[in-house]
Short mmCIF file of C-alpha atoms in Angstrom, two decimals:
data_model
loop_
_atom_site.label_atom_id
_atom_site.label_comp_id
_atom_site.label_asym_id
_atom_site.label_seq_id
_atom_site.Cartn_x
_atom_site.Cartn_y
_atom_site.Cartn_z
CA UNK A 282 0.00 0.00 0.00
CA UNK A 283 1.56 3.14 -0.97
CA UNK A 284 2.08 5.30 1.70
CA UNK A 285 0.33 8.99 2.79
CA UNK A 286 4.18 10.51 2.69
CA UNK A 287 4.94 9.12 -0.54
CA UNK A 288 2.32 10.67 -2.03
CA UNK A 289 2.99 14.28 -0.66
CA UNK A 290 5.79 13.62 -2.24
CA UNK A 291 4.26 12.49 -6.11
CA UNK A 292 1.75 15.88 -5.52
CA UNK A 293 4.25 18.48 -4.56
CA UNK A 294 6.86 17.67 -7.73
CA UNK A 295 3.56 17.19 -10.34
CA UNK A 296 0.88 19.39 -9.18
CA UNK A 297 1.88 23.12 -10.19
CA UNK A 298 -0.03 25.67 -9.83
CA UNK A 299 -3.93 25.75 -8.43
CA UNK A 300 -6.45 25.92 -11.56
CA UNK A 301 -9.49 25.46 -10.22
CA UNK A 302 -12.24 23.07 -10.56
CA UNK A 303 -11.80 22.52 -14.44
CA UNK A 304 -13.25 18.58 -15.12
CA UNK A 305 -16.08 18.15 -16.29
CA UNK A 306 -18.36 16.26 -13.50
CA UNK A 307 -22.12 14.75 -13.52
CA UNK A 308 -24.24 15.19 -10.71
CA UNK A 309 -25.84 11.85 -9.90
CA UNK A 310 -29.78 12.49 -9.98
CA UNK A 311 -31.50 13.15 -6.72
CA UNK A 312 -32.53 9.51 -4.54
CA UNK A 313 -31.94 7.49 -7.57
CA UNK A 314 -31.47 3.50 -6.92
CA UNK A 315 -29.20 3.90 -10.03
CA UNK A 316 -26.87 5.85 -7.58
CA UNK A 317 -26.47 2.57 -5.76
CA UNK A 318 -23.82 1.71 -8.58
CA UNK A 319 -21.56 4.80 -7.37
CA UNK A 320 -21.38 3.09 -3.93
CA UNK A 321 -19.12 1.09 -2.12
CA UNK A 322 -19.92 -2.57 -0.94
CA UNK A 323 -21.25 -1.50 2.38
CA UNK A 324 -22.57 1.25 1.92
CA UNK A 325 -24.71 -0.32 -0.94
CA UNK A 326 -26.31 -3.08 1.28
CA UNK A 327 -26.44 -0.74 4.31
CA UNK A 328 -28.83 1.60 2.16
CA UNK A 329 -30.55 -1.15 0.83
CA UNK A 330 -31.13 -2.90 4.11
CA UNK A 331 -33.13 0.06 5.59
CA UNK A 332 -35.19 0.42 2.82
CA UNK A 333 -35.59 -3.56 3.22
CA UNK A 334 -36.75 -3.47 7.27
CA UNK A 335 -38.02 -0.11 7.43
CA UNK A 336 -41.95 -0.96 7.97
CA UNK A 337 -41.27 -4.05 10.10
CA UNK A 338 -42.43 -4.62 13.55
CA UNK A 339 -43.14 -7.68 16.13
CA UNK A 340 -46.49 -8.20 18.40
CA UNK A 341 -46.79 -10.22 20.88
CA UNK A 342 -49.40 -11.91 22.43
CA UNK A 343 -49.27 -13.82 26.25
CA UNK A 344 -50.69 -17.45 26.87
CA UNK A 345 -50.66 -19.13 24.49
CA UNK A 346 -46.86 -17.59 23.80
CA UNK A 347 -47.32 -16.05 20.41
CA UNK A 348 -45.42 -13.31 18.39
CA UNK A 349 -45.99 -12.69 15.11
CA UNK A 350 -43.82 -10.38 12.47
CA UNK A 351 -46.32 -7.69 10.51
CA UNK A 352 -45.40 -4.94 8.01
CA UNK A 353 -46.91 -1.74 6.98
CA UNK A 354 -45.73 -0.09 3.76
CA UNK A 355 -44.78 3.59 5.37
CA UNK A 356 -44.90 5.13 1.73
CA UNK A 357 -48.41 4.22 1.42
CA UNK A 358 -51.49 6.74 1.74
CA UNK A 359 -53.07 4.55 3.65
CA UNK A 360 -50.63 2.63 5.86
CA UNK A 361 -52.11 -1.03 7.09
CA UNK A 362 -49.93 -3.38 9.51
CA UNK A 363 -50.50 -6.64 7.68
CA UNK A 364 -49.10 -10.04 9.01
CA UNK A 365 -46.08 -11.88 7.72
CA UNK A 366 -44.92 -14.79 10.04
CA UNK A 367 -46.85 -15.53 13.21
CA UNK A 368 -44.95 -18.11 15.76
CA UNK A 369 -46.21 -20.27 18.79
CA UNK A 370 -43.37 -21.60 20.96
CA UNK A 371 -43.68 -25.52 22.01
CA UNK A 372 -44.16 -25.65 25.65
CA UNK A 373 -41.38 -26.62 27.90
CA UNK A 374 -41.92 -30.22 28.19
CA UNK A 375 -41.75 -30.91 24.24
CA UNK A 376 -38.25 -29.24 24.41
CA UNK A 377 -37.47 -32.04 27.26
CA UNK A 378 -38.82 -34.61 24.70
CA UNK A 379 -37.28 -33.08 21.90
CA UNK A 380 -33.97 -33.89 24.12
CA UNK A 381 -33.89 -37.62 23.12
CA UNK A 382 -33.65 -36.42 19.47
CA UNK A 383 -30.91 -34.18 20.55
CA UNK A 384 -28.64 -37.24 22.16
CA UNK A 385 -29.41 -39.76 19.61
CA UNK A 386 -27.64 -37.15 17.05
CA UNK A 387 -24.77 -36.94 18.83
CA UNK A 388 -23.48 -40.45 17.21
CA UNK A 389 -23.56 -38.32 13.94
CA UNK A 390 -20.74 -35.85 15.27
CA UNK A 391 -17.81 -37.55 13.90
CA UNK A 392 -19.29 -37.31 10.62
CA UNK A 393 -19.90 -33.97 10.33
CA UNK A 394 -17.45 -32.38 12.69
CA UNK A 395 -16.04 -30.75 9.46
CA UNK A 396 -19.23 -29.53 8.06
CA UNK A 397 -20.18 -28.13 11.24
CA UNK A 398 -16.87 -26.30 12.12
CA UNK A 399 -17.15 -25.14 8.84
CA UNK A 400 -20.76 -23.76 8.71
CA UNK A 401 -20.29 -21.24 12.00
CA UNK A 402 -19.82 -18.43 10.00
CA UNK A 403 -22.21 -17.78 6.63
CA UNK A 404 -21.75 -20.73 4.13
CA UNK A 405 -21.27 -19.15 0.99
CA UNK A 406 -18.42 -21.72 -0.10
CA UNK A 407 -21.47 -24.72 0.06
CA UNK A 408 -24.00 -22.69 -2.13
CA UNK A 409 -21.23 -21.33 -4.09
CA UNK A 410 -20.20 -25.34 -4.67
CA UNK A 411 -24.19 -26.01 -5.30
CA UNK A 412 -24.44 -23.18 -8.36
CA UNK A 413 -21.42 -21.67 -9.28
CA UNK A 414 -21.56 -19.19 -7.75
CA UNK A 415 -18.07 -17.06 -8.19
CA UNK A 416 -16.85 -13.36 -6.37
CA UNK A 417 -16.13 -12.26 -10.07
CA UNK A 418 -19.33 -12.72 -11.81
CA UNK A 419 -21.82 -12.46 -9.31
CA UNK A 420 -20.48 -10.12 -7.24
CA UNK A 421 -24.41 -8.13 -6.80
CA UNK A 422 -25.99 -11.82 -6.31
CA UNK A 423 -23.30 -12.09 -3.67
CA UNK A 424 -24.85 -8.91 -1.77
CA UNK A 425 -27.91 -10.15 -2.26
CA UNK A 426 -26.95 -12.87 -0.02
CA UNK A 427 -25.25 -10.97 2.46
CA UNK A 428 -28.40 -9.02 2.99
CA UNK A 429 -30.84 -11.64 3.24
CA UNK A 430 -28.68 -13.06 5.88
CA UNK A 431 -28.62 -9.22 7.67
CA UNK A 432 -32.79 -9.50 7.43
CA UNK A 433 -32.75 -13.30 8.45
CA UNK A 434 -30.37 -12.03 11.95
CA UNK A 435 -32.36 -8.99 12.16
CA UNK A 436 -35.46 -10.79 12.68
CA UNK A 437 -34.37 -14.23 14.03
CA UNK A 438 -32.78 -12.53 17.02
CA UNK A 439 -35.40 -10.54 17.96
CA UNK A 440 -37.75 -13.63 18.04
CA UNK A 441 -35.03 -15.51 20.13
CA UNK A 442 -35.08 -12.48 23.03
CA UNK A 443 -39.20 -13.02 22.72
CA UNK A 444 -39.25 -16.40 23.30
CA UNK A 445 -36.25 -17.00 25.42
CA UNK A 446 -35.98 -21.07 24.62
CA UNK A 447 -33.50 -22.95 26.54
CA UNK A 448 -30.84 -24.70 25.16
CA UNK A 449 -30.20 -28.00 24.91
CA UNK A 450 -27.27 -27.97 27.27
CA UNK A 451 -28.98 -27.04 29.82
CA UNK A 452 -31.27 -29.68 30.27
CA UNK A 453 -28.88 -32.30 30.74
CA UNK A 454 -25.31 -32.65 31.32
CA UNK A 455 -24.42 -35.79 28.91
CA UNK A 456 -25.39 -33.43 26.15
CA UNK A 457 -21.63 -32.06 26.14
CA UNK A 458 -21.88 -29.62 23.00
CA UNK A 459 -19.50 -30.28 20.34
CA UNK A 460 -18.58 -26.31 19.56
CA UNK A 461 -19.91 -23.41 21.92
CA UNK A 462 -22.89 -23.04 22.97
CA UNK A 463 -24.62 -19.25 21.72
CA UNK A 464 -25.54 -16.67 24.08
CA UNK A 465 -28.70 -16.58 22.90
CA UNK A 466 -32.39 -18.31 22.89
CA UNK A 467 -32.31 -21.39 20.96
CA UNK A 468 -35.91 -21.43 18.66
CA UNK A 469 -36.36 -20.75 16.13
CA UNK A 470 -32.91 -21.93 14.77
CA UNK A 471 -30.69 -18.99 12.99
CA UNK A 472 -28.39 -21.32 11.42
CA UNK A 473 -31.70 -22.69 9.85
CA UNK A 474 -33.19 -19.31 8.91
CA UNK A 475 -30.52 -18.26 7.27
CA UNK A 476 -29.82 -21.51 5.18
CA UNK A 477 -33.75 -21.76 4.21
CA UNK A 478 -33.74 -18.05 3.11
CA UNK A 479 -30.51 -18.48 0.82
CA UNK A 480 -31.95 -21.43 -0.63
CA UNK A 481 -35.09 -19.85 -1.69
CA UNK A 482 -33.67 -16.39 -2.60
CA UNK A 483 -31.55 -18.56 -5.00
CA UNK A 484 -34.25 -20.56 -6.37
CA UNK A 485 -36.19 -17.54 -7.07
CA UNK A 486 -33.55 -15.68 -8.46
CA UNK A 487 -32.25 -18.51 -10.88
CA UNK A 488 -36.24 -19.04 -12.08
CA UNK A 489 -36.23 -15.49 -12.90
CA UNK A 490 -33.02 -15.04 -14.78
CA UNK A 491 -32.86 -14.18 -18.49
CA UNK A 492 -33.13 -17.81 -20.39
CA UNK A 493 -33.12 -20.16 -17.23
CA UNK A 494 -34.80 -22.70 -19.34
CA UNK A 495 -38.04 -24.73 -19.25
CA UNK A 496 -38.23 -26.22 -16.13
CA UNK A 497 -35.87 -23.07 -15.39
CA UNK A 498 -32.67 -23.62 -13.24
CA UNK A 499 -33.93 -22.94 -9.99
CA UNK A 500 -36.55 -25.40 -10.16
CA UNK A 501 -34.12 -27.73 -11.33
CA UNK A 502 -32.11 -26.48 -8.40
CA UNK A 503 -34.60 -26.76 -5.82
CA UNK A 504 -34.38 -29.82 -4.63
CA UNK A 505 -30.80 -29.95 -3.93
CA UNK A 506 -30.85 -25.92 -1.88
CA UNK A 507 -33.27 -27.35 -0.09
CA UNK A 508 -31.21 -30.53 0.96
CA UNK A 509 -28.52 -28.12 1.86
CA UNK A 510 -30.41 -26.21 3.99
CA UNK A 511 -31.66 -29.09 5.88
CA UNK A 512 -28.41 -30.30 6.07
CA UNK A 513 -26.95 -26.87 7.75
CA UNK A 514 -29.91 -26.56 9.94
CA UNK A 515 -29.55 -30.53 10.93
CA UNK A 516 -26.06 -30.43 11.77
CA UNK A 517 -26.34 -27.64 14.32
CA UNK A 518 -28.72 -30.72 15.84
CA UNK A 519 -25.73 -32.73 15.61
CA UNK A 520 -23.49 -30.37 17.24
CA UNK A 521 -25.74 -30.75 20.85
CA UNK A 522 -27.00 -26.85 20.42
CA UNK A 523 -30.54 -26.91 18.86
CA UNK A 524 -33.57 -29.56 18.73
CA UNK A 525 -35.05 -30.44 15.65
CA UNK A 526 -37.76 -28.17 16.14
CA UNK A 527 -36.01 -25.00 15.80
CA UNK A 528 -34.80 -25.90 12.15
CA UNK A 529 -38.09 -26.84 11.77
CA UNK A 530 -39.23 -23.26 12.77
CA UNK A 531 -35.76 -21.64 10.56
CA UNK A 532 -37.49 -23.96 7.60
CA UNK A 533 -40.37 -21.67 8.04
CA UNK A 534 -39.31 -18.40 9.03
CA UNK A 535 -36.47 -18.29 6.51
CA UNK A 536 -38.54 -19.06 3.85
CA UNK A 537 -40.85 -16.68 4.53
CA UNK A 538 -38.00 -13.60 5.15
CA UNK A 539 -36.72 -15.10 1.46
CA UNK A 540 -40.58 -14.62 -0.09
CA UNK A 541 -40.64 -10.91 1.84
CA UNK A 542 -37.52 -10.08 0.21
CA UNK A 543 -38.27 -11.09 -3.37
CA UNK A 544 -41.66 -9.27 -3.12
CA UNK A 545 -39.93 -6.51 -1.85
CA UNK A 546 -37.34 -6.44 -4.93
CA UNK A 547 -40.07 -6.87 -7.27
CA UNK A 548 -43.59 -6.10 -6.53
CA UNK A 549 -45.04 -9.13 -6.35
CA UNK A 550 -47.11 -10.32 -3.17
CA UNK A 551 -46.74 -13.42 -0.06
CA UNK A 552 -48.41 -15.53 1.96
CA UNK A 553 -48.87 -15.36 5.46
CA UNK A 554 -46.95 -18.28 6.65
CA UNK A 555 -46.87 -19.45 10.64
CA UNK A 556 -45.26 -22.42 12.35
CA UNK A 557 -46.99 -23.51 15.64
CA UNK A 558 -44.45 -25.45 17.96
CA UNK A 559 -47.23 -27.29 20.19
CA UNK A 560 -48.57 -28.92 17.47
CA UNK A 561 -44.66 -30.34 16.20
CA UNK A 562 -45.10 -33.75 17.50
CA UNK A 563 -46.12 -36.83 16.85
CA UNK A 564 -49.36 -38.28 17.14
CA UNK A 565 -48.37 -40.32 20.06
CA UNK A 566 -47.13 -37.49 21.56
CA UNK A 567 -43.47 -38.85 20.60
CA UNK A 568 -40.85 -35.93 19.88
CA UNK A 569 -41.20 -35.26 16.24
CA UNK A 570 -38.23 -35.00 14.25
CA UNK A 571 -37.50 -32.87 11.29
CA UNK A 572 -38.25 -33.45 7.92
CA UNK A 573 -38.09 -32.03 4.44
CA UNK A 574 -41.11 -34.33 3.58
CA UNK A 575 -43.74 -32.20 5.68
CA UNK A 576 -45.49 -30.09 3.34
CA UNK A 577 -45.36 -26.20 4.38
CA UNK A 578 -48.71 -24.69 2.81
CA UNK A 579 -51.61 -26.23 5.15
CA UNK A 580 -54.05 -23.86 5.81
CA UNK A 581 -54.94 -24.76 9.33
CA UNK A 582 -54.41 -27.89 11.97
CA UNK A 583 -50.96 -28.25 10.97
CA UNK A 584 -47.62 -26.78 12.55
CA UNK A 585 -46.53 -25.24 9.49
CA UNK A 586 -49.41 -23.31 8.33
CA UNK A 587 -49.59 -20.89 5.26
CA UNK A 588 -52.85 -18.53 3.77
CA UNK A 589 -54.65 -19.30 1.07
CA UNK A 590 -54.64 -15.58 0.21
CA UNK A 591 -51.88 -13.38 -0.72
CA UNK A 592 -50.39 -9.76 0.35
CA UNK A 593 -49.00 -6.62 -1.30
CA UNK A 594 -45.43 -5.40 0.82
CA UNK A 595 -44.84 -2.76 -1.78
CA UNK A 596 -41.90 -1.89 -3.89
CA UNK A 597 -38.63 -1.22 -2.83
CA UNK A 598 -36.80 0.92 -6.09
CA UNK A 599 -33.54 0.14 -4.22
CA UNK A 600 -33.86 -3.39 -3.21
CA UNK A 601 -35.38 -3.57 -7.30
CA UNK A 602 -31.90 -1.88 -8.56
CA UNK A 603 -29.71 -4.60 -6.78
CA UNK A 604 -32.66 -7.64 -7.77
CA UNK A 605 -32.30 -6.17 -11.63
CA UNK A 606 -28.24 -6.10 -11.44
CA UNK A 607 -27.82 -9.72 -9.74
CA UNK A 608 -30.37 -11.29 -12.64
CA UNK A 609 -27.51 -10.05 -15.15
CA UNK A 610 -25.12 -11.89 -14.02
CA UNK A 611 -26.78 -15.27 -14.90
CA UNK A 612 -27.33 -14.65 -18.40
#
């Protein structure tokens, strides 16, 4: 890195005498998402993200535990809260069940020590090994990623302070975690919310791309981000610091954040989706574990639970900008 004294040095033997401003200079255009391209990384995701949350907010609701994550479009005329995720915490005693899942894991950790060291941080090397996906070519898809994972921790965290869950650890002492235990609440599963969002960000964003085919590539992809995902959430199971009903509960909330996200970028409209822990069991009243086989889009009676109907979240021109640039780079 050339140094600050080095180039006093270059300016005072070049520079001559002051002129003046005398180059000829555009004057980006006044809040224009094309401006976004003028930006540095962070700065770029940093004004997208609060364009991306602003409108957000939690409610919660005592006995049974329930909070549920709503959004009102603050650029409307007529500004409506509107519901986008509503959660119901199992009770106690199914996390104590949901224990004997935990243990029986544990066998697993040999196996996928590796995977699990390497999955602490954000992924990206997994997905990027699923689709190609490379720092010089999809550099904006990239930063799409990054902030879906900002939204996933934005919201995740605040539902972990909500519903305080206890971790595994500290229901028994043979459950010896295999990599520290987070200071935080345990459900529903970050880890899991992330990996669920990125999958379905990616499907969607490989579906849209210019000539992705018929089926296009992220439905061809679909099955195998979803695998991935479970496979992320699964071996945080593995590692003695979740149940398998928090990555049950990531499956859903991360796939909804993905869906908010999307709409968000490009007009179109979601479902209400909700995940009710109580009813995550089976019908013996055996710990249920989880599964990429339950289907996600019951409309009642079910622990995942989505609407039938649909709502508008508005248009985000910024969010749109970076949406518009990533779909290039898949051409």
């Amino acid at each position: 890195m050339v140094s600050a004294d080095a180039l006093i040095l270059s300016r005072a033997a070049i520079v001559g005498p002051f002129t003046g401003a005398s180059l000829h200079v555009n004057e980006p255009g006044f809040d224009k998402p094309a401006n976004l391209a003028l930006w540095a990384d962070g700065p770029r995701l940093e004004a997208c993200f609060t364009q991306l949350v602003e409108g957000l907010l939690f409610r919660t609701r005592n006995g049974p535990k329930e909070a549920a994550l709503e959004f009102a479009n603050l650029q409307s005329n007529n500004i409506q809260r509107k519901p986008l995720v509503t959660l119901r915490a199992p009770t106690k005693a199914q996390f104590k069940k949901q224990l004997d899942l935990v243990a029986a894991y544990a066998d697993l950790r040999a196996d996928r020590a590796a995977e699990t060291v390497a999955q602490l941080g954000p992924p990206i090397e997994f997905w990027s090994s699923m689709v190609g996906l490379t720092a010089h070519r999809h550099k904006k898809t990239l930063q799409l990623i990054d902030l879906v994972f900002s939204l996933c921790v934005h919201v995740e965290m605040r539902f972990k302070h909500i519903f305080a869950s206890i971790r595994p650890v500290a229901f028994s002492p043979q459950i010896q975690p295999m990599i520290p235990t987070p200071g935080h609440g345990s459900w529903p599963s970050g880890h899991a919310t992330e990996a669920f969002a990125v999958a379905v960000l990616l499907e969607a964003l490989l579906n849209a791309a210019p000539g992705a085919g018929t089926p296009p590539n992220g439905t061809e992809s679909r099955e195998q981000l979803q695998r991935l995902a479970a496979r992320i959430a699964t071996n945080r199971v593995v590692a003695g610091v979740h149940y398998p009903v928090d990555s049950a509960c990531g499956r859903l909330l991360g796939t909804a954040l993905a869906e908010f996200l999307v709409a968000r970028a490009t007009g179109s409209r979601v479902h209400e989706r909700g995940f009710d822990g109580r009813l995550f069991e089976n019908a013996d009243g055996t710990p249920k574990d989880f599964s990429l086989h339950d289907p996600m889009d019951h409309t009642s009676g079910n622990a995942y639970t989505r609407s039938a109907g649909t709502v508008g979240v508005g248009n985000a021109p910024l969010l749109n900008w970076l949406w518009e640039e990533a779909l290039k780079e898949w051409t």
